[in-house]
Short mmCIF file of C-alpha atoms in Angstrom, two decimals:
data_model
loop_
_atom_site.label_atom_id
_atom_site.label_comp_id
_atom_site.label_asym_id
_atom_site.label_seq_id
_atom_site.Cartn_x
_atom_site.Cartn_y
_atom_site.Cartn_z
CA UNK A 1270 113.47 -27.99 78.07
CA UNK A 1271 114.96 -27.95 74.68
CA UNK A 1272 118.60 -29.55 74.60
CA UNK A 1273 121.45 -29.87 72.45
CA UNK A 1274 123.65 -32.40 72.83
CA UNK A 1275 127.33 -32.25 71.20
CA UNK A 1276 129.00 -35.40 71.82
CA UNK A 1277 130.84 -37.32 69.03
CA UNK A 1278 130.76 -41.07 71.40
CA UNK A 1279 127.92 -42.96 69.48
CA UNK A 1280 127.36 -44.76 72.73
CA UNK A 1281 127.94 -41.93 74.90
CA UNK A 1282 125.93 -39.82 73.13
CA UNK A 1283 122.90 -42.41 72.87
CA UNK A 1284 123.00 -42.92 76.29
CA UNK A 1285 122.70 -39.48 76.99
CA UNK A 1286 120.19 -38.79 74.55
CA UNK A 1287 118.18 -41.80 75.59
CA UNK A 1288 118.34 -40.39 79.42
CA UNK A 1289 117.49 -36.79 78.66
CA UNK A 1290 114.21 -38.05 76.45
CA UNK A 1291 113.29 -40.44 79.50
CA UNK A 1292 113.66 -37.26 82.28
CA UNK A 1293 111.09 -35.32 79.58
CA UNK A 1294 113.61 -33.37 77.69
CA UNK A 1295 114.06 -32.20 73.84
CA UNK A 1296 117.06 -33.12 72.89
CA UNK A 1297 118.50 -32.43 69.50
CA UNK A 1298 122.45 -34.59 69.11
CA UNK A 1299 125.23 -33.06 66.65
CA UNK A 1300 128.58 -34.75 66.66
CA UNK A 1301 130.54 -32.07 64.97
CA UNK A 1302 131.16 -28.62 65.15
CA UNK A 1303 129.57 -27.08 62.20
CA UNK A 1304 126.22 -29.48 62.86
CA UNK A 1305 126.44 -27.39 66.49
CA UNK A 1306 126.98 -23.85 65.20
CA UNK A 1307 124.24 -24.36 62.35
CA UNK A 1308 121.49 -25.93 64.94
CA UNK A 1309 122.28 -23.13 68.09
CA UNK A 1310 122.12 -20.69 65.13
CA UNK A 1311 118.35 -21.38 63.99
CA UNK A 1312 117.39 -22.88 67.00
CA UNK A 1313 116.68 -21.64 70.43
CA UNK A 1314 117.45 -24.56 73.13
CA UNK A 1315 117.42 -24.04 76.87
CA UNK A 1316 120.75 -25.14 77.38
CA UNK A 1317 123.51 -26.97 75.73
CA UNK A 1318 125.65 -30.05 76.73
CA UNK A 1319 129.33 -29.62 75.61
CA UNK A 1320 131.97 -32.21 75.04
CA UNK A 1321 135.49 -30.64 74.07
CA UNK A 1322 137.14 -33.47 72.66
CA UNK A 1323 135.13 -33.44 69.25
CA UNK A 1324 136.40 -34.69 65.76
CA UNK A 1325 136.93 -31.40 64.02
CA UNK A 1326 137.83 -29.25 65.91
CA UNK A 1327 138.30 -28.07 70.12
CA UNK A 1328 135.19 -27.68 72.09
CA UNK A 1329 136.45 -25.21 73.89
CA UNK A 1330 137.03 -22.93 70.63
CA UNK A 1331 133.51 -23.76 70.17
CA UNK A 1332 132.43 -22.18 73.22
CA UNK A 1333 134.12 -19.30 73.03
CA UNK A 1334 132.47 -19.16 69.60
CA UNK A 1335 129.65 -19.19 71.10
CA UNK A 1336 129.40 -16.43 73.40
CA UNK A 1337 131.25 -14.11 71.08
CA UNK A 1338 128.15 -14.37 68.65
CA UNK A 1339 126.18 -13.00 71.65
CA UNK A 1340 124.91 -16.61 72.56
CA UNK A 1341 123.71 -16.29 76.11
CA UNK A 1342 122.31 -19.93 76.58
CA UNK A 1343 123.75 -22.18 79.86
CA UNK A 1344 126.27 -24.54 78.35
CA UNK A 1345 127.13 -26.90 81.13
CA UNK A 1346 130.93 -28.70 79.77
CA UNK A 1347 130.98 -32.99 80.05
CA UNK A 1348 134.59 -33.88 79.18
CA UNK A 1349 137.27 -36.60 80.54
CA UNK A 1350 139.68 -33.72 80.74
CA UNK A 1351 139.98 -33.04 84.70
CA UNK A 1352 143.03 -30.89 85.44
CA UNK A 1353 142.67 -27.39 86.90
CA UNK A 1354 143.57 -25.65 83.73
CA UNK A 1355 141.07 -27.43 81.66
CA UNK A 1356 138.27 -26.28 84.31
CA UNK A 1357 139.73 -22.84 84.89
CA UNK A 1358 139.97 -22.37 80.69
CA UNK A 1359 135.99 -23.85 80.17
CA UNK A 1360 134.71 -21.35 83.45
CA UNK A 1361 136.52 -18.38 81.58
CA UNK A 1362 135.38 -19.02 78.64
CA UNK A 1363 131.82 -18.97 79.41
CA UNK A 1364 130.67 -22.06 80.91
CA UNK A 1365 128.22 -22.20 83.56
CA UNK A 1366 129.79 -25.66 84.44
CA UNK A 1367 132.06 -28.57 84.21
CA UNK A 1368 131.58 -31.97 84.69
CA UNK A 1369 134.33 -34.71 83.67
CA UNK A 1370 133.39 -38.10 82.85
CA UNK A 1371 132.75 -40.24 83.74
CA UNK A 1372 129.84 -39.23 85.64
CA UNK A 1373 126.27 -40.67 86.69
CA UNK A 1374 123.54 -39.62 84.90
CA UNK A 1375 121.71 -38.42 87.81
CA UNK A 1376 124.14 -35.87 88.36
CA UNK A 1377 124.36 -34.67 84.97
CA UNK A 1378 120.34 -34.37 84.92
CA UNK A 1379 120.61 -32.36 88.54
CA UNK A 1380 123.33 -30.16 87.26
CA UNK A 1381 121.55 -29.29 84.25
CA UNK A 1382 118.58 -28.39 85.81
CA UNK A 1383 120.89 -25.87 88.46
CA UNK A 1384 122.58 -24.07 85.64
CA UNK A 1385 119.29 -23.73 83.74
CA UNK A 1386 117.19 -22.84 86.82
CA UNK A 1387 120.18 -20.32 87.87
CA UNK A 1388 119.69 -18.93 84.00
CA UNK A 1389 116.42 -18.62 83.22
CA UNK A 1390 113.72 -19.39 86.69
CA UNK A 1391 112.63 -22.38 84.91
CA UNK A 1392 111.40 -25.12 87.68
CA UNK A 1393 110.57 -28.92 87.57
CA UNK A 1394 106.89 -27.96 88.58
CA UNK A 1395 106.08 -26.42 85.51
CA UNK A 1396 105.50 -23.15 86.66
CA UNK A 1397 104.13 -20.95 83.51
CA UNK A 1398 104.07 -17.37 85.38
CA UNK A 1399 107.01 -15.02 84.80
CA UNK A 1400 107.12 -11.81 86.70
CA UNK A 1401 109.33 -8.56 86.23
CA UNK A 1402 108.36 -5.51 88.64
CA UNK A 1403 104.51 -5.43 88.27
CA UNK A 1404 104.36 -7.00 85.15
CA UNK A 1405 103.21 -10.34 84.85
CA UNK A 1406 102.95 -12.89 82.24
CA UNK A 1407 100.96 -16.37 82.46
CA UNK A 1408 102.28 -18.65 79.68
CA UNK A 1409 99.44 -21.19 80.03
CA UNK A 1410 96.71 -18.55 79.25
CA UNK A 1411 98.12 -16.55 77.14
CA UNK A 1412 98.00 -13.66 79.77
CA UNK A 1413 100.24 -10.54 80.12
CA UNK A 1414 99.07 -7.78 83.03
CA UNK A 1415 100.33 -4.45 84.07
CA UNK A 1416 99.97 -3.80 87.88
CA UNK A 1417 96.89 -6.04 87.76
CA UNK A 1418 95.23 -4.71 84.63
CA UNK A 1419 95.47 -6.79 81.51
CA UNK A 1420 97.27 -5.94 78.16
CA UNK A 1421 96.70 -6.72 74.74
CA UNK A 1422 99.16 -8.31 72.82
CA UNK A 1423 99.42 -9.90 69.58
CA UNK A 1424 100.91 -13.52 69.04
CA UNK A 1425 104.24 -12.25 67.94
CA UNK A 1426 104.05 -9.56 70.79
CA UNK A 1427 103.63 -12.20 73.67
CA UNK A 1428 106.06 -14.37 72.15
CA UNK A 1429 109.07 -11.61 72.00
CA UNK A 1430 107.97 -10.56 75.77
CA UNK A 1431 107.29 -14.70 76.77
CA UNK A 1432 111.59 -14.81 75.57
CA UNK A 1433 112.67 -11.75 77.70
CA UNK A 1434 111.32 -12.31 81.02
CA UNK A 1435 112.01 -16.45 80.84
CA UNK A 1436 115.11 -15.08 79.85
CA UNK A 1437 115.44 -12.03 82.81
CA UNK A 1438 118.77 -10.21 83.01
CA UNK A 1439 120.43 -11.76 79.87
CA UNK A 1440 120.75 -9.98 76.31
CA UNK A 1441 118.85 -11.48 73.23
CA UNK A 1442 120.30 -11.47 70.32
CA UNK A 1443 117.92 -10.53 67.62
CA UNK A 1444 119.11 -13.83 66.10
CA UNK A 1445 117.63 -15.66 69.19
CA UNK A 1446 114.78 -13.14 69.28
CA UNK A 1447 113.47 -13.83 65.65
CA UNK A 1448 114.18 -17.51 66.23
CA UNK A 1449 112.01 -17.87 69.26
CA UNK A 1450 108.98 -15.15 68.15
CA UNK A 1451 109.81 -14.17 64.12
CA UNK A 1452 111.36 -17.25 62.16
CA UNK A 1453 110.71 -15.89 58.49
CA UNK A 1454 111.68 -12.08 59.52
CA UNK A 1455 113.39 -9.73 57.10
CA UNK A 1456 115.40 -8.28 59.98
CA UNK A 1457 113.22 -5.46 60.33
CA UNK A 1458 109.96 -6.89 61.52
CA UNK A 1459 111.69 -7.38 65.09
CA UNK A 1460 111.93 -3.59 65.43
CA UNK A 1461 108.62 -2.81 64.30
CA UNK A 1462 107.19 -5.25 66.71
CA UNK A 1463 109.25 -4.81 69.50
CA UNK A 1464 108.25 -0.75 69.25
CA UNK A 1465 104.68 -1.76 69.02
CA UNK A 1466 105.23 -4.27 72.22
CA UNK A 1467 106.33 -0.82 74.45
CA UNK A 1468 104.14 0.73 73.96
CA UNK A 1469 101.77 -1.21 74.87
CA UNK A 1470 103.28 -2.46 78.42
CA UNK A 1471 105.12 1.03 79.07
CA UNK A 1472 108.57 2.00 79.74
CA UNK A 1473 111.07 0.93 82.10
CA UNK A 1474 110.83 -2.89 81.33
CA UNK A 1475 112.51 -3.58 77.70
CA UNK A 1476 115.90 -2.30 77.24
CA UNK A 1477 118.02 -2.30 73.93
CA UNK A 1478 121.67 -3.02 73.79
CA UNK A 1479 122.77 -1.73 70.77
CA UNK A 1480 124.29 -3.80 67.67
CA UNK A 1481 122.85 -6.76 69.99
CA UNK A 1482 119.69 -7.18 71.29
CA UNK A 1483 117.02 -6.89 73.79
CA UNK A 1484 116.97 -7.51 77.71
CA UNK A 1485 114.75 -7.76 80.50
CA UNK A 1486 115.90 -6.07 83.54
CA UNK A 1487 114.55 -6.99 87.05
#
């Protein structure tokens, strides 16, 4: 998994990072806001770690930034702030959960894998086979089949349709679309690919949600 860390604590946050590496993780670290909203902008992570008490500005405005841009990505809250209201306000605003310092790290690594195996399927053994009605794709070999017959795809194609169904249920952004499968796209490529990738699996599997993006519907 891909992670980014926003925590401004230098020894917080290099514990953290240091823990997350050791459990096999990516993990990109930002201490401010801007940092945060420029990396989740060109990047796509599997899930982001969220402290609210950051140095310019509220984390929780952050968050709500975040899922007003469309961002659909499990951001699991760490934060010494522990009344009600605080919880209530993060779980409103988006989060898929809250966890107040301080906390073991064993937890933190057991809730992050929850919220990102609630999100997205993804599993601690690896498993590289996504599935959406009879369409299946093997991420290991490069394989996509329609009820047991294979399809052709091109790099670009797999990688748009490799997004969607790790990603079932949710709305892409084309912004998180291009990132994971197009990063030098004029903003119409996606479109001309994403045509070409229908036709080629059939309908009923991709649907668009206009002025947004893309989604995968099981």
């Amino acid at each position: 998994m891909k992670i980014c860390l926003i925590e401004d604590d230098l020894e917080l946050g290099r514990g953290l990072q240091s823990a997350l590496q050791d459990a096999g993780q990516e993990v990109v670290w930002v201490r401010r806001i801007l940092e945060a909203k420029n990396w989740v902008q060109d990047e796509p992570f599997d899930a982001i770690l969220l402290d609210l008490g950051l140095p310019d500005g509220n984390g929780l405005e952050l968050l709500r930034y975040f899922r007003s841009e469309g961002k659909t990505v499990p951001i699991l809250v760490i934060t010494a702030r522990d009344s009600l209201e605080d919880r209530l306000s993060g779980l409103d605003l988006g989060a898929d959960d809250y966890l107040v310092k301080p906390f073991v790290t064993t937890e933190l690594l057991a809730r992050l894998r929850a919220v990102v195996r609630r999100s997205t399927g993804w599993n601690e053994s690896g498993e590289s086979v996504w599935k959406v009605k009879d369409l299946v794709l093997d991420d290991r070999r490069m394989l996509v089949t329609r009820d047991g017959g294979a399809v052709v795809l091109s790099k670009t194609e797999f990688g748009l349709l490799h997004a969607l169904m790790r990603y079932p249920d949710r709305v892409l952004t084309r912004r998180e679309l291009e990132a994971r499968a197009l990063p030098n796209s004029d903003g119409q490529a996606l479109d001309v690919h994403m045509s070409n990738l229908r036709k080629k699996i059939g309908e009923g599997y991709i649907r668009t949600v206009r002025g947004i993006g893309y989604v995968v519907e099981k």
